[in-house]
PDB file of C-alpha atoms in Angstrom:
ATOM      1  CA  MET A  96     -33.389  -2.965   5.173  1.00  0.00           C
ATOM      2  CA  HIS A  97     -34.339  -3.543   1.676  1.00  0.00           C
ATOM      3  CA  ALA A  98     -37.144  -6.225   1.398  1.00  0.00           C
ATOM      4  CA  ALA A  99     -35.172  -8.116  -1.486  1.00  0.00           C
ATOM      5  CA  THR A 100     -32.371  -8.905   1.028  1.00  0.00           C
ATOM      6  CA  GLN A 101     -34.587 -10.495   3.750  1.00  0.00           C
ATOM      7  CA  PRO A 102     -34.672 -13.993   2.283  1.00  0.00           C
ATOM      8  CA  TYR A 103     -30.872 -13.946   1.580  1.00  0.00           C
ATOM      9  CA  GLU A 104     -30.368 -13.089   5.246  1.00  0.00           C
ATOM     10  CA  ALA A 105     -32.684 -15.898   6.490  1.00  0.00           C
ATOM     11  CA  ILE A 106     -30.582 -18.258   4.240  1.00  0.00           C
ATOM     12  CA  ALA A 107     -27.416 -16.963   5.765  1.00  0.00           C
ATOM     13  CA  GLN A 108     -28.769 -17.399   9.189  1.00  0.00           C
ATOM     14  CA  GLN A 109     -29.649 -20.945   8.507  1.00  0.00           C
ATOM     15  CA  LEU A 110     -26.071 -21.564   7.402  1.00  0.00           C
ATOM     16  CA  ILE A 111     -24.645 -19.957  10.486  1.00  0.00           C
ATOM     17  CA  THR A 112     -26.856 -22.082  12.747  1.00  0.00           C
ATOM     18  CA  ALA A 113     -26.150 -25.212  10.892  1.00  0.00           C
ATOM     19  CA  ARG A 114     -22.443 -24.677  10.745  1.00  0.00           C
ATOM     20  CA  GLN A 115     -22.280 -23.909  14.621  1.00  0.00           C
ATOM     21  CA  HIS A 116     -24.279 -26.958  15.332  1.00  0.00           C
ATOM     22  CA  LEU A 117     -21.771 -29.027  13.386  1.00  0.00           C
ATOM     23  CA  ILE A 118     -18.765 -27.349  14.884  1.00  0.00           C
ATOM     24  CA  ASP A 119     -20.199 -27.940  18.413  1.00  0.00           C
ATOM     25  CA  ALA A 120     -20.680 -31.607  17.521  1.00  0.00           C
ATOM     26  CA  LEU A 121     -17.115 -31.883  16.405  1.00  0.00           C
ATOM     27  CA  LEU A 122     -15.733 -30.219  19.433  1.00  0.00           C
ATOM     28  CA  ASN A 123     -17.704 -32.520  21.635  1.00  0.00           C
ATOM     29  CA  HIS A 124     -16.483 -35.596  19.782  1.00  0.00           C
ATOM     30  CA  ALA A 125     -20.156 -36.387  18.883  1.00  0.00           C
ATOM     31  CA  ALA A 126     -19.377 -36.887  15.229  1.00  0.00           C
ATOM     32  CA  PRO A 127     -16.579 -38.875  13.439  1.00  0.00           C
ATOM     33  CA  ILE A 128     -14.771 -36.535  11.116  1.00  0.00           C
ATOM     34  CA  ASP A 129     -15.566 -38.395   7.853  1.00  0.00           C
ATOM     35  CA  ALA A 130     -19.202 -38.065   8.789  1.00  0.00           C
ATOM     36  CA  TRP A 131     -18.883 -34.614   9.843  1.00  0.00           C
ATOM     37  CA  MET A 132     -17.163 -33.474   6.519  1.00  0.00           C
ATOM     38  CA  GLN A 133     -20.031 -35.045   4.579  1.00  0.00           C
ATOM     39  CA  GLN A 134     -22.721 -33.251   6.602  1.00  0.00           C
ATOM     40  CA  TYR A 135     -20.877 -30.000   6.283  1.00  0.00           C
ATOM     41  CA  ALA A 136     -20.645 -30.420   2.511  1.00  0.00           C
ATOM     42  CA  GLN A 137     -24.501 -31.107   2.500  1.00  0.00           C
ATOM     43  CA  VAL A 138     -25.132 -27.897   4.581  1.00  0.00           C
ATOM     44  CA  LEU A 139     -23.272 -25.958   1.842  1.00  0.00           C
ATOM     45  CA  ASP A 140     -25.104 -27.757  -1.035  1.00  0.00           C
ATOM     46  CA  ASN A 141     -28.439 -26.795   0.617  1.00  0.00           C
ATOM     47  CA  THR A 142     -27.323 -23.193   1.197  1.00  0.00           C
ATOM     48  CA  LEU A 143     -26.064 -22.737  -2.406  1.00  0.00           C
ATOM     49  CA  ARG A 144     -29.202 -24.411  -3.738  1.00  0.00           C
ATOM     50  CA  ALA A 145     -31.427 -22.100  -1.864  1.00  0.00           C
ATOM     51  CA  LEU A 146     -29.347 -18.944  -2.907  1.00  0.00           C
ATOM     52  CA  TYR A 147     -29.460 -19.962  -6.494  1.00  0.00           C
ATOM     53  CA  GLN A 148     -33.207 -20.433  -6.374  1.00  0.00           C
ATOM     54  CA  ARG A 149     -33.872 -17.178  -4.808  1.00  0.00           C
ATOM     55  CA  ALA A 150     -31.598 -15.374  -7.199  1.00  0.00           C
ATOM     56  CA  TRP A 151     -33.375 -17.080  -9.997  1.00  0.00           C
ATOM     57  CA  GLN A 152     -36.744 -16.026  -8.697  1.00  0.00           C
ATOM     58  CA  HIS A 153     -35.537 -12.552  -8.248  1.00  0.00           C
ATOM     59  CA  ALA A 154     -34.124 -12.222 -11.679  1.00  0.00           C
ATOM     60  CA  ALA A 155     -37.182 -13.650 -13.243  1.00  0.00           C
ATOM     61  CA  GLN A 156     -39.166 -10.589 -11.676  1.00  0.00           C
ATOM     62  CA  GLU A 157     -36.811  -8.346 -13.540  1.00  0.00           C
ATOM     63  CA  ILE A 158     -36.498 -10.075 -16.958  1.00  0.00           C
ATOM     64  CA  SER A 159     -38.037 -12.880 -18.769  1.00  0.00           C
ATOM     65  CA  PRO A 160     -36.170 -16.051 -17.686  1.00  0.00           C
ATOM     66  CA  PRO A 161     -34.799 -18.585 -20.147  1.00  0.00           C
ATOM     67  CA  PRO A 162     -36.430 -21.883 -20.540  1.00  0.00           C
ATOM     68  CA  TYR A 163     -33.514 -23.585 -18.948  1.00  0.00           C
ATOM     69  CA  ASN A 164     -30.877 -22.904 -16.238  1.00  0.00           C
ATOM     70  CA  PRO A 165     -28.100 -21.210 -18.111  1.00  0.00           C
ATOM     71  CA  LEU A 166     -25.556 -21.626 -15.319  1.00  0.00           C
ATOM     72  CA  LEU A 167     -23.751 -24.780 -14.026  1.00  0.00           C
ATOM     73  CA  ILE A 168     -22.159 -24.490 -10.497  1.00  0.00           C
ATOM     74  CA  LEU A 169     -19.555 -27.129  -9.737  1.00  0.00           C
ATOM     75  CA  ALA A 170     -17.965 -27.653  -6.435  1.00  0.00           C
ATOM     76  CA  THR A 171     -14.221 -27.984  -6.607  1.00  0.00           C
ATOM     77  CA  GLY A 172     -11.324 -28.613  -4.201  1.00  0.00           C
ATOM     78  CA  GLY A 173     -12.133 -29.837  -0.804  1.00  0.00           C
ATOM     79  CA  TYR A 174     -15.804 -29.139  -1.258  1.00  0.00           C
ATOM     80  CA  GLY A 175     -15.985 -31.023  -4.544  1.00  0.00           C
ATOM     81  CA  ARG A 176     -14.439 -34.135  -2.869  1.00  0.00           C
ATOM     82  CA  ARG A 177     -16.724 -33.465   0.158  1.00  0.00           C
ATOM     83  CA  GLU A 178     -13.829 -33.236   2.370  1.00  0.00           C
ATOM     84  CA  LEU A 179     -14.318 -29.796   4.009  1.00  0.00           C
ATOM     85  CA  ALA A 180     -12.476 -28.916   7.306  1.00  0.00           C
ATOM     86  CA  PRO A 181     -14.291 -26.508   9.774  1.00  0.00           C
ATOM     87  CA  TYR A 182     -12.821 -23.319   8.360  1.00  0.00           C
ATOM     88  CA  SER A 183     -12.349 -24.481   4.674  1.00  0.00           C
ATOM     89  CA  ASP A 184     -12.985 -22.112   2.001  1.00  0.00           C
ATOM     90  CA  THR A 185     -15.610 -23.020  -0.517  1.00  0.00           C
ATOM     91  CA  ASP A 186     -14.203 -23.388  -4.115  1.00  0.00           C
ATOM     92  CA  LEU A 187     -16.884 -23.111  -6.836  1.00  0.00           C
ATOM     93  CA  THR A 188     -16.629 -22.921 -10.635  1.00  0.00           C
ATOM     94  CA  PHE A 189     -19.451 -21.265 -12.581  1.00  0.00           C
ATOM     95  CA  THR A 190     -19.889 -22.509 -16.237  1.00  0.00           C
ATOM     96  CA  PRO A 191     -22.498 -21.885 -18.850  1.00  0.00           C
ATOM     97  CA  ALA A 192     -24.847 -24.880 -19.057  1.00  0.00           C
TER      98      ALA A 192
END
């Protein structure tokens, strides 16, 4: 395994664990669906933020980074509305900032 992939795998494992916890809560009727959808969107927000930060750090080792984040990531669709179902896809739009 390449050392550069290890932090990404840790992020992926955190997502898998959090998602399974949320699905278990939903199946056990421990969370109202509106609250569940909000929590799932928050888990994805945290995951994408961690991936972006890790990728930025990795790229900064290869090239001189610009003084600002050159990329804007927008959640669209159900994710943008914070209405994710358990097996929803994740719609994202990448735009130059």
